CSV table of C-alpha atoms in Angstrom, one decimal:
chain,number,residue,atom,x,y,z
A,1,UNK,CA,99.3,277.9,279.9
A,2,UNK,CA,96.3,275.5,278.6
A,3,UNK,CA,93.7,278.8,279.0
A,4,UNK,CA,96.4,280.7,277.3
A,5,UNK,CA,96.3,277.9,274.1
A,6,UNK,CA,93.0,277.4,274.5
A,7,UNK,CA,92.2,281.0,274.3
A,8,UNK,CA,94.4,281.8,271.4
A,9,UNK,CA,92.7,278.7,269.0
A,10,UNK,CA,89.4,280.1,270.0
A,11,UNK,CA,90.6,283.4,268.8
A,12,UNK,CA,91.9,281.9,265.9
A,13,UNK,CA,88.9,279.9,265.2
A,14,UNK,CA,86.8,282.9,265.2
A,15,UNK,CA,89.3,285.2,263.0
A,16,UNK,CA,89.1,282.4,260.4
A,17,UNK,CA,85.4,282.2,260.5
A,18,UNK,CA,84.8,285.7,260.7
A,19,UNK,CA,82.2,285.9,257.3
A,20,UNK,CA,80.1,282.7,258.3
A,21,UNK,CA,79.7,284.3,262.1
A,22,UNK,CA,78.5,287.7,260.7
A,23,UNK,CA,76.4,285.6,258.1
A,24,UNK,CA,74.8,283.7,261.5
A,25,UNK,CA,74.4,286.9,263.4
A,26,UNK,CA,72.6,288.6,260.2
A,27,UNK,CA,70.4,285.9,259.4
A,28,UNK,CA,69.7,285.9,263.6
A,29,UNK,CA,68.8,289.6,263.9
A,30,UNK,CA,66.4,289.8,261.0
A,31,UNK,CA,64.7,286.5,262.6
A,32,UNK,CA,64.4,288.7,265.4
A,33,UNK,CA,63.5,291.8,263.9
A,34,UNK,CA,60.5,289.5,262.0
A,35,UNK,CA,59.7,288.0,265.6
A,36,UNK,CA,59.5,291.7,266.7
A,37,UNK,CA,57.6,292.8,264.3
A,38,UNK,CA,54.7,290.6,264.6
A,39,UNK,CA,54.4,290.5,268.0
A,40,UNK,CA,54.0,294.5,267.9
A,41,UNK,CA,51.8,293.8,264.8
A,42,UNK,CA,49.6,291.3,266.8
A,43,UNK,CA,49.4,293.4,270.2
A,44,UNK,CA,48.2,295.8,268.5
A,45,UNK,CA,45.9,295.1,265.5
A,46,UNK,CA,44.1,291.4,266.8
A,47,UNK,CA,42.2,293.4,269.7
A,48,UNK,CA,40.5,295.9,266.9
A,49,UNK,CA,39.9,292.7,264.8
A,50,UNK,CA,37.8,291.2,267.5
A,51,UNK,CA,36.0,294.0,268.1
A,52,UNK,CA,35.0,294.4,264.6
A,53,UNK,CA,34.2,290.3,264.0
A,54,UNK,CA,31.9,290.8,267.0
A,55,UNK,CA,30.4,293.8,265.0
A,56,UNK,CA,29.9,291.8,262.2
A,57,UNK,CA,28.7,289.2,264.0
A,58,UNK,CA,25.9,290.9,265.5
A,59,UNK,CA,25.3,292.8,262.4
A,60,UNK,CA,24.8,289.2,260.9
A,61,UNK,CA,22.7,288.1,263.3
A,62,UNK,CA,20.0,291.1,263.7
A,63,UNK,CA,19.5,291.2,259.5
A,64,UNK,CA,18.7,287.2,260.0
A,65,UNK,CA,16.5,288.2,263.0
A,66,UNK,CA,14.8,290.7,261.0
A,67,UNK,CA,14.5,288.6,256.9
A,68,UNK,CA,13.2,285.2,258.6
A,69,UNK,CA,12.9,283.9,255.1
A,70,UNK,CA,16.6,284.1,254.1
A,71,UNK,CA,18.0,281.3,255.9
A,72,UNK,CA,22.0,281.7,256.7
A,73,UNK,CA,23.4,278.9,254.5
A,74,UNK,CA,22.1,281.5,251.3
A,75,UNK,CA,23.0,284.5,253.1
A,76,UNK,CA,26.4,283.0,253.3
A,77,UNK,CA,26.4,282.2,249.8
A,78,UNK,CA,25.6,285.5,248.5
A,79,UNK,CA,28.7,286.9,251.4
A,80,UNK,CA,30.9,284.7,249.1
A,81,UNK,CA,30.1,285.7,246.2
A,82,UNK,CA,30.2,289.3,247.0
A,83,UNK,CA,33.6,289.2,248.7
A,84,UNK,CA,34.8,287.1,245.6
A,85,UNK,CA,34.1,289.8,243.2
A,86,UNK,CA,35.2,293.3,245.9
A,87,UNK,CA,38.4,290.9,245.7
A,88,UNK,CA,38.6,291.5,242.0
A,89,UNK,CA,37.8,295.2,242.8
A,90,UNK,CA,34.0,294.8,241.7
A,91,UNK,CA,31.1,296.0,243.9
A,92,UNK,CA,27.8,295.2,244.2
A,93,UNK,CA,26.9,298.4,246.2
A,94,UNK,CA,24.6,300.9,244.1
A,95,UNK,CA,26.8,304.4,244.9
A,96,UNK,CA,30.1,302.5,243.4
A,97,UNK,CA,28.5,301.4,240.1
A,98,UNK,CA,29.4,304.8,238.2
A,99,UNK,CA,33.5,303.7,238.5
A,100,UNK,CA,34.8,301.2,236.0
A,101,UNK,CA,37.5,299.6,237.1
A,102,UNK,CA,39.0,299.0,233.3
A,103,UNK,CA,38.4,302.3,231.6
A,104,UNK,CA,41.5,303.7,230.0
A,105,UNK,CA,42.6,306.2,233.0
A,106,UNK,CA,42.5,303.2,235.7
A,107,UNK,CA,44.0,300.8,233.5
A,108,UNK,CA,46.7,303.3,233.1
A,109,UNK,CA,47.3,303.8,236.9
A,110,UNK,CA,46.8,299.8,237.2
A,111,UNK,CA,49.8,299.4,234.4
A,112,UNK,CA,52.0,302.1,236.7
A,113,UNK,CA,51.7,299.7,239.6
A,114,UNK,CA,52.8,297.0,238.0
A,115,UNK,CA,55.6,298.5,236.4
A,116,UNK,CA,56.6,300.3,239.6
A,117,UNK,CA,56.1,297.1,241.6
A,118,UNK,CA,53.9,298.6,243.9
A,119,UNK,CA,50.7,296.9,243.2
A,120,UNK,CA,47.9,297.8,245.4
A,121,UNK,CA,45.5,294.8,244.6
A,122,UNK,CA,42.7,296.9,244.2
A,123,UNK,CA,41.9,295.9,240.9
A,124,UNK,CA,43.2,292.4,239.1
A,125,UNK,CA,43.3,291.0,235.7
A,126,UNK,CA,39.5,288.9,235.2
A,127,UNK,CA,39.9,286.9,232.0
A,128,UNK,CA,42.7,284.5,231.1
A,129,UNK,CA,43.7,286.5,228.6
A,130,UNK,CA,44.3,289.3,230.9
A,131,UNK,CA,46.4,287.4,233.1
A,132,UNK,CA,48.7,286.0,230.8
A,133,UNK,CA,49.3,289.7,229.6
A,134,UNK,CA,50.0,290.4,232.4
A,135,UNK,CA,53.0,288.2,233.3
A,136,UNK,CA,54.1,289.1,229.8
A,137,UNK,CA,53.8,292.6,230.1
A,138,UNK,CA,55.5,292.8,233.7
A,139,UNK,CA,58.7,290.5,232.5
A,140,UNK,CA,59.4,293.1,229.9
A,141,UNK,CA,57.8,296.1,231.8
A,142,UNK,CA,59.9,295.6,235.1
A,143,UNK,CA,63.5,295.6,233.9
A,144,UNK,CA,62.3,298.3,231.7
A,145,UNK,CA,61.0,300.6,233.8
A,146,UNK,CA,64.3,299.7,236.2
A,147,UNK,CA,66.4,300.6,232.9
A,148,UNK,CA,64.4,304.0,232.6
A,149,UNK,CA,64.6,305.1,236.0
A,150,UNK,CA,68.7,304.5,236.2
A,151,UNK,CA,69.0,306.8,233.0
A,152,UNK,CA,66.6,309.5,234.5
A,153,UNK,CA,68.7,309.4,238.0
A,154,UNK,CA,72.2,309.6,235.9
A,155,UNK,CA,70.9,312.7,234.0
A,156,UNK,CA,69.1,314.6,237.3
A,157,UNK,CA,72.2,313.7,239.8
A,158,UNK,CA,74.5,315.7,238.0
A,159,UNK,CA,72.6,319.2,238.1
A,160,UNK,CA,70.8,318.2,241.5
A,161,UNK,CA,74.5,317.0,243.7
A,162,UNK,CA,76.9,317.9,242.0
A,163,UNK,CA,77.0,320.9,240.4
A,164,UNK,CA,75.4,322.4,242.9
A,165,UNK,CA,78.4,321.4,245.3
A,166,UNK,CA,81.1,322.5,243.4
A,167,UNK,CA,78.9,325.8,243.1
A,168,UNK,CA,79.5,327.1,245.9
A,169,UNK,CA,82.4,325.6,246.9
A,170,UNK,CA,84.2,327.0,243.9
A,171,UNK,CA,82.5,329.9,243.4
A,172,UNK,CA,82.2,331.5,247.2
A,173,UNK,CA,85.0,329.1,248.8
A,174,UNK,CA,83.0,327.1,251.1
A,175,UNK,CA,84.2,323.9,252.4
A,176,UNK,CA,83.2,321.1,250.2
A,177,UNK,CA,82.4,319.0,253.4
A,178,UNK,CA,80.0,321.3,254.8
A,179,UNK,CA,78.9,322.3,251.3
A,180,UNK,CA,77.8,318.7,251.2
A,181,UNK,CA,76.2,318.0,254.6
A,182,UNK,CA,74.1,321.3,254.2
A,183,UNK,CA,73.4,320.2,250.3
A,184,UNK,CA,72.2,316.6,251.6
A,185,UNK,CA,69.7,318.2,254.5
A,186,UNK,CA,68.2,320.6,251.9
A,187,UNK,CA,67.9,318.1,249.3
A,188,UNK,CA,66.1,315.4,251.7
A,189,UNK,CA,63.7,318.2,253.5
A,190,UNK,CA,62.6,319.0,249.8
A,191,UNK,CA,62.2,315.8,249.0
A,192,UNK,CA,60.1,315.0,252.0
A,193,UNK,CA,58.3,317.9,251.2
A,194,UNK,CA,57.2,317.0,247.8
A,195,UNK,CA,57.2,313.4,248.1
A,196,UNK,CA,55.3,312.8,251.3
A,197,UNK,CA,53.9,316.3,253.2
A,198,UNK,CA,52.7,318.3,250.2
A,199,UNK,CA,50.8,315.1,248.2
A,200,UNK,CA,49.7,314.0,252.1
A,201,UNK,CA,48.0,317.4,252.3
A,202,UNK,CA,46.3,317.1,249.2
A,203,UNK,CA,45.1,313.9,249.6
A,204,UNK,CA,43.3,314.5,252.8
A,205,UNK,CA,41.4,317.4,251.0
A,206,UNK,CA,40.5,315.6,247.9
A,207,UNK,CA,39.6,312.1,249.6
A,208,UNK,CA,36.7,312.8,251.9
A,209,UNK,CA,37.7,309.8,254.3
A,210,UNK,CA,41.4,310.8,254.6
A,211,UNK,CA,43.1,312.1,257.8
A,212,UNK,CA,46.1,313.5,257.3
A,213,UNK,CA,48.2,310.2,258.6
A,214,UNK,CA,46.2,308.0,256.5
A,215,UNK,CA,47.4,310.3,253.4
A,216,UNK,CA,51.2,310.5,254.4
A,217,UNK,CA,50.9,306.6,254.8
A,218,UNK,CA,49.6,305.6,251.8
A,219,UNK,CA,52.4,308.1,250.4
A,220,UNK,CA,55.1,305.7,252.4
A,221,UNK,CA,53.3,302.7,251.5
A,222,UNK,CA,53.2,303.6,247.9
A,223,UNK,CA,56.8,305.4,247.1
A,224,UNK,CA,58.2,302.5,249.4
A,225,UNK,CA,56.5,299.9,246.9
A,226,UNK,CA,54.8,298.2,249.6
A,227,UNK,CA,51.3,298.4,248.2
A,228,UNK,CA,48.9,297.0,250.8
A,229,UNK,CA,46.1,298.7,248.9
A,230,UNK,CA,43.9,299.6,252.2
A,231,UNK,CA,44.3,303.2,250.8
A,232,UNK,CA,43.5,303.4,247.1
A,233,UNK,CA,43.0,307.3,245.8
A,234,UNK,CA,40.3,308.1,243.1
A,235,UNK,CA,38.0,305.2,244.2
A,236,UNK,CA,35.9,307.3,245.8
A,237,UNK,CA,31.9,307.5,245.0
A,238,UNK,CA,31.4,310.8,242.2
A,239,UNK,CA,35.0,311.1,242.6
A,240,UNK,CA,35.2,314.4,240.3
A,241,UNK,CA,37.6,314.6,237.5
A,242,UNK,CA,38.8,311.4,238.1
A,243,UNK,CA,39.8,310.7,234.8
A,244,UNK,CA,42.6,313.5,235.6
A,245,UNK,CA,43.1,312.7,239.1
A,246,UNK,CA,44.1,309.2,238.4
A,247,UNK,CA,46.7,310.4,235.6
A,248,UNK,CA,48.0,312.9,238.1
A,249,UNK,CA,48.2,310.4,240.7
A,250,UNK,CA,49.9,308.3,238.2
A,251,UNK,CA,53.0,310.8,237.4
């Protein structure tokens, strides 16, 4: 009789904490899911990093074998500076010169990604001035652009769901059920298609040093919003008709 009560107000207990117990197991799994995703992160990517340190290491070492006047404290110092400026999307090397990073095209498809959320970090306000835009432009921008995009779905979903639907379930008497299942597989295989498989394609033609993964991932990473900026299109040396293929990228 005392398991039977003690059972029941453990029952009860639960029932009446039911929200704050799914709460707990939510906030438990994505822990986990975190947990789980570095650890497959780390397995994977810290042996190719220690390869390429050692690389660079004895890349390092052979160019101070071979200048014996450039000590290493100045070598480091001009390292610095270098990697202080390719962070700001400047390069020092002599076959990247020709590609401003500010001319109007870029600093169109830099505006898109900040809009869109995505940014790549490529390329990054310099001055103060252009910082301070920046935050300006991207509190208005943002919940602009979100505004935009809502109307443009609420036009496009009706002539790209539903009418479609009611097509040809009113006009050849198909059930509106399957109608729908059918509708929603053709509707995400184009969308695949034109979103990921089809730019993915192009992109390993156009970009010399593209393989067809590394294009269909910088497609996820950038319709996803993600934006590491390893991949960055039209960045490459004589890029030709950049000017256009960064406002085609951009729409």
């Amino acid at each position: 009789m005392l398991q039977s009560l003690a059972g029941s107000s453990c029952v009860r207990l639960v029932e009446q904490h039911r929200s704050a117990w799914c709460f707990a197991l939510l906030v438990l799994g994505y822990l986990l899911y975190l947990v789980f995703g570095a650890v497959v992160f780390s397995s994977v990517e810290l042996p190719y990093e220690d390869l390429l340190r050692q690389e660079l290491g004895k890349l390092k070492q052979r160019f101070l074998e071979e200048h014996s006047c450039l000590s290493e404290q100045q070598l480091e110092q001009f390292l610095m500076r270098v990697l202080e400026a390719s962070n700001y999307g400047v390069s020092v090397l002599s076959n990247a010169s020709g590609n401003w990073n500010w001319d109007f095209t870029s600093s169109l498809f830099f505006a898109s990604t900040v809009l869109s959320t995505t940014g790549y970090g490529h390329t990054v306000p310099l001055s103060d001035g252009g910082k301070a835009f920046c935050i300006i432009y991207s509190v208005i921008g943002i919940p602009f652009t979100l505004l935009f995009l809502t109307a443009v779905v609420q036009r496009i979903i009706v002539y790209v769901t539903r009418r479609p639907v009611l097509y040809f379930h009113i006009r050849w008497g198909f059930s509106k059920q399957v109608v729908a299942i059918i509708h929603a597989i053709l509707l995400g295989f184009i969308t695949v298609s034109c979103f990921f498989l089809i730019p993915a394609a192009i992109f390993s033609v156009l970009e010399d040093d593209w393989n067809f993964l590394e294009s269909f991932y910088f497609c996820f990473i950038s319709l996803s919003t993600i934006g590491l900026g390893d991949y960055v299109p039209g960045e490459g040396y004589n890029q030709k008709f950049r000017e256009l293929y960064k406002i085609g990228i951009t729409c």
